[in-house]
PDB file of C-alpha atoms in Angstrom:
ATOM      1  CA  MET B 629     115.309  15.584 283.545  1.00 85.00           C
ATOM      2  CA  THR B 630     115.570  18.632 286.160  1.00 93.00           C
ATOM      3  CA  ALA B 631     113.322  18.530 288.769  1.00 94.00           C
ATOM      4  CA  GLN B 632     111.283  21.533 287.485  1.00 93.00           C
ATOM      5  CA  ALA B 633     110.786  18.596 283.792  1.00 95.00           C
ATOM      6  CA  ALA B 634     109.781  16.496 285.972  1.00 96.00           C
ATOM      7  CA  LEU B 635     107.049  18.821 287.238  1.00 96.00           C
ATOM      8  CA  LYS B 636     106.287  20.351 283.950  1.00 96.00           C
ATOM      9  CA  ALA B 637     105.515  17.187 282.368  1.00 97.00           C
ATOM     10  CA  ALA B 638     103.838  15.783 285.499  1.00 97.00           C
ATOM     11  CA  LEU B 639     101.258  18.669 285.344  1.00 97.00           C
ATOM     12  CA  ARG B 640     100.669  18.145 281.334  1.00 97.00           C
ATOM     13  CA  ASP B 641     100.202  14.488 281.335  1.00 97.00           C
ATOM     14  CA  ILE B 642      98.179  14.196 284.569  1.00 97.00           C
ATOM     15  CA  VAL B 643      96.889  17.614 286.401  1.00 98.00           C
ATOM     16  CA  GLY B 644      96.109  19.263 282.321  1.00 97.00           C
ATOM     17  CA  PRO B 645      93.762  16.325 281.288  1.00 97.00           C
ATOM     18  CA  VAL B 646      91.546  16.840 284.571  1.00 97.00           C
ATOM     19  CA  ALA B 647      91.211  19.682 284.845  1.00 97.00           C
ATOM     20  CA  ARG B 648      89.979  19.964 281.140  1.00 97.00           C
ATOM     21  CA  THR B 649      87.189  17.485 282.337  1.00 97.00           C
ATOM     22  CA  ALA B 650      86.315  19.230 284.910  1.00 97.00           C
ATOM     23  CA  GLY B 651      86.294  22.547 282.513  1.00 97.00           C
ATOM     24  CA  PHE B 652      89.230  24.381 283.228  1.00 97.00           C
ATOM     25  CA  LYS B 653      91.062  25.329 280.353  1.00 96.00           C
ATOM     26  CA  GLY B 654      94.834  25.949 280.179  1.00 94.00           C
ATOM     27  CA  SER B 655      98.036  24.740 279.818  1.00 85.00           C
ATOM     28  CA  GLY B 656     101.001  24.724 282.162  1.00 91.00           C
ATOM     29  CA  SER B 657     100.558  24.862 285.698  1.00 95.00           C
ATOM     30  CA  THR B 658      97.594  27.305 285.894  1.00 97.00           C
ATOM     31  CA  TRP B 659      93.889  26.457 284.533  1.00 98.00           C
ATOM     32  CA  ARG B 660      90.659  28.345 284.467  1.00 98.00           C
ATOM     33  CA  LEU B 661      87.017  28.390 284.045  1.00 98.00           C
ATOM     34  CA  THR B 662      84.373  31.765 283.524  1.00 97.00           C
ATOM     35  CA  ASN B 663      81.243  32.100 283.575  1.00 97.00           C
ATOM     36  CA  SER B 664      78.170  34.239 281.377  1.00 96.00           C
ATOM     37  CA  ARG B 665      78.953  36.937 284.112  1.00 96.00           C
ATOM     38  CA  GLY B 666      82.590  37.515 284.035  1.00 96.00           C
ATOM     39  CA  ASP B 667      83.298  35.675 286.862  1.00 98.00           C
ATOM     40  CA  TRP B 668      86.897  33.542 287.053  1.00 98.00           C
ATOM     41  CA  ALA B 669      87.943  31.039 289.010  1.00 98.00           C
ATOM     42  CA  VAL B 670      91.674  30.371 288.983  1.00 98.00           C
ATOM     43  CA  VAL B 671      94.044  26.925 289.947  1.00 98.00           C
ATOM     44  CA  ASN B 672      97.687  27.113 289.725  1.00 98.00           C
ATOM     45  CA  VAL B 673     100.409  25.967 290.693  1.00 97.00           C
ATOM     46  CA  GLN B 674     102.688  28.124 292.297  1.00 96.00           C
ATOM     47  CA  SER B 675     106.451  26.550 292.637  1.00 94.00           C
ATOM     48  CA  SER B 676     108.755  27.642 295.264  1.00 90.00           C
ATOM     49  CA  SER B 677     111.454  30.809 294.184  1.00 86.00           C
ATOM     50  CA  SER B 678     114.057  28.745 296.578  1.00 85.00           C
ATOM     51  CA  SER B 679     113.574  25.860 294.196  1.00 84.00           C
ATOM     52  CA  THR B 680     116.722  24.390 291.825  1.00 84.00           C
ATOM     53  CA  SER B 681     117.121  22.372 288.999  1.00 85.00           C
ATOM     54  CA  ARG B 682     117.625  19.268 291.526  1.00 90.00           C
ATOM     55  CA  SER B 683     115.061  20.070 293.814  1.00 94.00           C
ATOM     56  CA  VAL B 684     111.609  21.974 293.385  1.00 95.00           C
ATOM     57  CA  ARG B 685     108.563  22.700 296.329  1.00 96.00           C
ATOM     58  CA  CYS B 686     105.108  23.608 295.303  1.00 97.00           C
ATOM     59  CA  VAL B 687     101.493  24.385 296.268  1.00 98.00           C
ATOM     60  CA  ILE B 688      98.239  24.750 294.574  1.00 98.00           C
ATOM     61  CA  ASN B 689      96.163  28.099 294.732  1.00 98.00           C
ATOM     62  CA  LEU B 690      93.017  28.406 294.506  1.00 98.00           C
ATOM     63  CA  ALA B 691      91.033  32.039 293.260  1.00 98.00           C
ATOM     64  CA  VAL B 692      87.233  32.970 292.409  1.00 98.00           C
ATOM     65  CA  ALA B 693      87.623  36.805 290.475  1.00 98.00           C
ATOM     66  CA  PRO B 694      83.474  37.527 290.758  1.00 98.00           C
ATOM     67  CA  ALA B 695      83.849  40.682 287.353  1.00 98.00           C
ATOM     68  CA  PRO B 696      82.731  43.343 289.539  1.00 98.00           C
ATOM     69  CA  TRP B 697      85.728  42.626 291.975  1.00 98.00           C
ATOM     70  CA  LEU B 698      88.176  43.029 289.079  1.00 98.00           C
ATOM     71  CA  ASP B 699      86.228  45.975 287.740  1.00 97.00           C
ATOM     72  CA  TRP B 700      87.042  47.423 291.209  1.00 97.00           C
ATOM     73  CA  MET B 701      91.108  46.256 291.114  1.00 96.00           C
ATOM     74  CA  ARG B 702      91.122  48.090 287.201  1.00 96.00           C
ATOM     75  CA  GLU B 703      90.274  50.640 289.108  1.00 94.00           C
ATOM     76  CA  SER B 704      92.522  50.854 291.459  1.00 92.00           C
ATOM     77  CA  LEU B 705      95.730  49.488 289.398  1.00 92.00           C
ATOM     78  CA  GLY B 706      95.088  51.587 286.786  1.00 93.00           C
ATOM     79  CA  SER B 707      95.076  48.136 284.379  1.00 94.00           C
ATOM     80  CA  LEU B 708      94.256  44.298 284.668  1.00 94.00           C
ATOM     81  CA  PRO B 709      96.991  41.637 282.578  1.00 93.00           C
ATOM     82  CA  LYS B 710      95.768  39.926 279.804  1.00 92.00           C
ATOM     83  CA  SER B 711      94.796  36.552 281.644  1.00 93.00           C
ATOM     84  CA  ILE B 712      93.215  36.526 285.175  1.00 95.00           C
ATOM     85  CA  ASN B 713      95.787  35.422 287.653  1.00 95.00           C
ATOM     86  CA  GLU B 714      95.219  33.495 291.453  1.00 95.00           C
ATOM     87  CA  SER B 715      96.818  36.840 292.924  1.00 96.00           C
ATOM     88  CA  LEU B 716      93.595  39.069 291.501  1.00 97.00           C
ATOM     89  CA  GLY B 717      90.949  36.511 293.937  1.00 98.00           C
ATOM     90  CA  LEU B 718      88.466  37.939 296.157  1.00 98.00           C
ATOM     91  CA  TYR B 719      88.755  34.464 297.450  1.00 98.00           C
ATOM     92  CA  ARG B 720      91.896  32.847 297.469  1.00 98.00           C
ATOM     93  CA  ALA B 721      92.394  29.171 299.093  1.00 97.00           C
ATOM     94  CA  ARG B 722      95.246  26.492 299.154  1.00 97.00           C
ATOM     95  CA  LEU B 723      95.656  23.033 298.708  1.00 98.00           C
ATOM     96  CA  HIS B 724      98.747  20.761 299.872  1.00 98.00           C
ATOM     97  CA  PRO B 725      99.597  17.642 300.261  1.00 98.00           C
ATOM     98  CA  ASN B 726      97.712  14.741 301.534  1.00 96.00           C
ATOM     99  CA  GLY B 727      98.535  14.670 305.232  1.00 95.00           C
ATOM    100  CA  THR B 728      99.443  18.440 305.767  1.00 95.00           C
ATOM    101  CA  PRO B 729      98.280  18.773 309.153  1.00 94.00           C
ATOM    102  CA  ALA B 730      95.373  21.966 309.684  1.00 88.00           C
ATOM    103  CA  GLY B 731      96.457  25.575 309.845  1.00 88.00           C
ATOM    104  CA  ARG B 732     100.093  24.429 308.448  1.00 93.00           C
ATOM    105  CA  ASP B 733     101.253  25.141 304.949  1.00 94.00           C
ATOM    106  CA  TRP B 734     103.541  22.449 303.727  1.00 96.00           C
ATOM    107  CA  TRP B 735     103.757  21.577 300.077  1.00 97.00           C
ATOM    108  CA  TRP B 736     104.913  18.974 297.638  1.00 97.00           C
ATOM    109  CA  GLU B 737     108.443  18.416 297.369  1.00 96.00           C
ATOM    110  CA  ILE B 738     109.646  16.620 294.333  1.00 95.00           C
ATOM    111  CA  SER B 739     113.453  16.065 293.461  1.00 95.00           C
ATOM    112  CA  SER B 740     112.508  12.952 290.598  1.00 95.00           C
ATOM    113  CA  GLU B 741     110.189  12.092 287.844  1.00 95.00           C
ATOM    114  CA  ARG B 742     108.498   9.803 290.389  1.00 96.00           C
ATOM    115  CA  ASP B 743     108.289  12.493 293.496  1.00 96.00           C
ATOM    116  CA  ALA B 744     106.658  14.795 290.689  1.00 96.00           C
ATOM    117  CA  ARG B 745     103.950  12.063 289.135  1.00 97.00           C
ATOM    118  CA  ALA B 746     103.272  11.137 292.958  1.00 98.00           C
ATOM    119  CA  ALA B 747     102.506  14.788 293.611  1.00 98.00           C
ATOM    120  CA  ALA B 748     100.238  15.421 290.252  1.00 98.00           C
ATOM    121  CA  ALA B 749      98.501  12.047 291.546  1.00 98.00           C
ATOM    122  CA  ASP B 750      97.622  13.936 295.015  1.00 98.00           C
ATOM    123  CA  MET B 751      97.157  17.155 293.530  1.00 98.00           C
ATOM    124  CA  VAL B 752      94.531  15.444 291.471  1.00 98.00           C
ATOM    125  CA  VAL B 753      93.116  13.887 294.543  1.00 98.00           C
ATOM    126  CA  GLN B 754      92.769  17.259 296.052  1.00 98.00           C
ATOM    127  CA  LEU B 755      91.903  19.286 293.123  1.00 98.00           C
ATOM    128  CA  ALA B 756      88.643  16.810 293.039  1.00 98.00           C
ATOM    129  CA  ASP B 757      87.979  16.697 296.816  1.00 97.00           C
ATOM    130  CA  HIS B 758      88.559  20.453 297.619  1.00 96.00           C
ATOM    131  CA  GLY B 759      89.347  22.389 294.346  1.00 97.00           C
ATOM    132  CA  TRP B 760      86.791  22.112 291.473  1.00 97.00           C
ATOM    133  CA  PRO B 761      83.657  21.395 293.590  1.00 97.00           C
ATOM    134  CA  ALA B 762      84.438  24.431 295.527  1.00 97.00           C
ATOM    135  CA  LEU B 763      85.223  26.666 292.786  1.00 98.00           C
ATOM    136  CA  THR B 764      82.343  25.668 290.550  1.00 97.00           C
ATOM    137  CA  ARG B 765      79.914  26.520 293.422  1.00 98.00           C
ATOM    138  CA  LEU B 766      81.759  29.733 294.430  1.00 98.00           C
ATOM    139  CA  LEU B 767      81.314  30.941 290.684  1.00 98.00           C
ATOM    140  CA  ASP B 768      77.461  31.090 290.997  1.00 97.00           C
ATOM    141  CA  ARG B 769      77.090  34.540 293.257  1.00 97.00           C
ATOM    142  CA  GLN B 770      74.556  34.010 295.336  1.00 97.00           C
ATOM    143  CA  ALA B 771      76.336  31.348 296.950  1.00 98.00           C
ATOM    144  CA  LEU B 772      79.612  33.476 296.616  1.00 98.00           C
ATOM    145  CA  LEU B 773      77.431  35.971 298.667  1.00 98.00           C
ATOM    146  CA  ASP B 774      76.632  33.403 301.286  1.00 98.00           C
ATOM    147  CA  SER B 775      80.308  32.411 301.484  1.00 97.00           C
ATOM    148  CA  ILE B 776      81.569  35.895 302.520  1.00 97.00           C
ATOM    149  CA  ARG B 777      78.310  36.521 305.178  1.00 96.00           C
ATOM    150  CA  ALA B 778      79.833  33.022 306.534  1.00 96.00           C
ATOM    151  CA  GLY B 779      83.186  35.070 306.967  1.00 95.00           C
ATOM    152  CA  ASP B 780      84.494  32.698 304.529  1.00 96.00           C
ATOM    153  CA  LEU B 781      86.992  33.352 301.968  1.00 97.00           C
ATOM    154  CA  GLY B 782      89.255  31.227 302.040  1.00 95.00           C
ATOM    155  CA  HIS B 783      92.744  32.512 303.480  1.00 92.00           C
ATOM    156  CA  MET B 784      90.187  35.635 305.304  1.00 92.00           C
ATOM    157  CA  LYS B 785      88.225  35.312 307.651  1.00 91.00           C
ATOM    158  CA  SER B 786      86.094  37.609 308.939  1.00 83.00           C
ATOM    159  CA  GLY B 787      87.129  37.840 312.084  1.00 78.00           C
ATOM    160  CA  ARG B 788      90.656  39.785 311.227  1.00 76.00           C
ATOM    161  CA  PHE B 789      89.462  41.298 308.486  1.00 83.00           C
ATOM    162  CA  ASP B 790      86.383  43.429 309.667  1.00 83.00           C
ATOM    163  CA  VAL B 791      86.747  46.097 306.447  1.00 92.00           C
ATOM    164  CA  PHE B 792      87.142  43.802 303.833  1.00 94.00           C
ATOM    165  CA  PHE B 793      83.985  41.727 304.184  1.00 96.00           C
ATOM    166  CA  PRO B 794      81.742  44.326 304.165  1.00 96.00           C
ATOM    167  CA  ARG B 795      83.652  45.987 301.143  1.00 97.00           C
ATOM    168  CA  ALA B 796      82.915  42.604 299.638  1.00 97.00           C
ATOM    169  CA  GLU B 797      79.581  41.765 300.485  1.00 98.00           C
ATOM    170  CA  ALA B 798      78.574  45.356 299.329  1.00 98.00           C
ATOM    171  CA  LEU B 799      80.564  44.842 296.512  1.00 97.00           C
ATOM    172  CA  LEU B 800      78.756  42.278 295.252  1.00 97.00           C
ATOM    173  CA  ILE B 801      75.233  43.351 296.313  1.00 98.00           C
ATOM    174  CA  ALA B 802      75.525  46.420 294.712  1.00 97.00           C
ATOM    175  CA  GLU B 803      74.652  45.151 291.510  1.00 94.00           C
ATOM    176  CA  ASP B 804      71.399  45.112 292.590  1.00 95.00           C
ATOM    177  CA  GLY B 805      70.835  48.533 293.365  1.00 96.00           C
ATOM    178  CA  PRO B 806      71.187  50.850 296.281  1.00 96.00           C
ATOM    179  CA  SER B 807      69.410  49.410 298.983  1.00 97.00           C
ATOM    180  CA  THR B 808      69.663  49.889 302.990  1.00 98.00           C
ATOM    181  CA  ARG B 809      71.811  47.152 303.433  1.00 98.00           C
ATOM    182  CA  LEU B 810      74.507  48.576 301.010  1.00 98.00           C
ATOM    183  CA  ASP B 811      74.735  51.567 302.821  1.00 97.00           C
ATOM    184  CA  GLU B 812      75.115  50.056 306.156  1.00 97.00           C
ATOM    185  CA  LEU B 813      78.023  47.823 304.864  1.00 97.00           C
ATOM    186  CA  LEU B 814      80.257  50.781 303.113  1.00 97.00           C
ATOM    187  CA  ASP B 815      79.453  52.732 306.964  1.00 96.00           C
ATOM    188  CA  ARG B 816      81.195  50.457 308.333  1.00 95.00           C
ATOM    189  CA  ALA B 817      83.637  49.914 306.301  1.00 95.00           C
ATOM    190  CA  THR B 818      84.577  52.957 305.791  1.00 95.00           C
ATOM    191  CA  THR B 819      84.294  54.042 309.583  1.00 94.00           C
ATOM    192  CA  ASN B 820      86.580  51.581 310.262  1.00 92.00           C
ATOM    193  CA  ALA B 821      89.396  51.974 307.739  1.00 92.00           C
ATOM    194  CA  ILE B 822      92.532  52.782 309.470  1.00 92.00           C
ATOM    195  CA  PRO B 823      93.478  56.540 309.012  1.00 93.00           C
ATOM    196  CA  ALA B 824      96.109  56.009 306.161  1.00 93.00           C
ATOM    197  CA  GLN B 825      93.183  53.932 304.376  1.00 93.00           C
ATOM    198  CA  LYS B 826      90.677  56.320 305.149  1.00 93.00           C
ATOM    199  CA  ALA B 827      90.814  58.059 301.510  1.00 94.00           C
ATOM    200  CA  ASN B 828      90.294  54.473 299.722  1.00 93.00           C
ATOM    201  CA  ALA B 829      87.542  53.425 301.536  1.00 94.00           C
ATOM    202  CA  GLU B 830      85.794  57.109 300.786  1.00 96.00           C
ATOM    203  CA  LYS B 831      86.826  56.230 296.914  1.00 96.00           C
ATOM    204  CA  PHE B 832      85.406  53.342 296.987  1.00 97.00           C
ATOM    205  CA  ALA B 833      81.950  53.842 298.876  1.00 97.00           C
ATOM    206  CA  ALA B 834      81.548  56.462 296.547  1.00 97.00           C
ATOM    207  CA  TRP B 835      82.436  53.655 293.432  1.00 97.00           C
ATOM    208  CA  VAL B 836      80.243  51.657 294.614  1.00 98.00           C
ATOM    209  CA  ARG B 837      77.512  53.500 295.373  1.00 97.00           C
ATOM    210  CA  SER B 838      77.686  54.934 291.432  1.00 96.00           C
ATOM    211  CA  ARG B 839      77.920  51.202 290.012  1.00 96.00           C
ATOM    212  CA  ALA B 840      74.964  50.781 292.253  1.00 97.00           C
ATOM    213  CA  ALA B 841      72.886  53.765 290.644  1.00 96.00           C
ATOM    214  CA  GLN B 842      74.115  52.660 287.137  1.00 93.00           C
ATOM    215  CA  ALA B 843      72.199  49.042 288.101  1.00 88.00           C
ATOM    216  CA  SER B 844      68.959  50.490 289.871  1.00 74.00           C
TER     217      SER B 844
END
């Protein structure tokens, strides 16, 4: 059995049933959960492009993509894939093997069926502790907004993304209509945008204000 086949079987037999118990649907290496507002949570087990038939490295990607963000992605990209993938998340994070030091990007390493089943068992633990609960919580718009205001969007922290966070908050609160706070956020994001991104920032601000007007 190749390492890829061993991982596929372990995900099917060990992780998949737990994902379904948590309310997520899917198969293979990706599971999704959506709410009544069209927001999505995604769990994906990514294999390294350098993997071979004898050895596979993999990691868990997590994402939350609220409907307003997906609408903006569609506006920006022209279209979206049929199935929402983790790369489209507004919130994106990773889960690593047990024992990974903070700030390190360690991956599970699989070269046998035993390795694959041990890795899948550890994935179940990491998802139970840090995956399913976090994603389910962030499918609540207020919880996601609180996380944005706390400067936490998984990989992205507010201290390093002083344009992205005002835009993210503006996008969510625009669903409640125009407000002074919305104007402040959009003005901040547009003012702080680098010259190469100024046109995009202005387009985003106009698009969000239009949505807010329609919501009022």
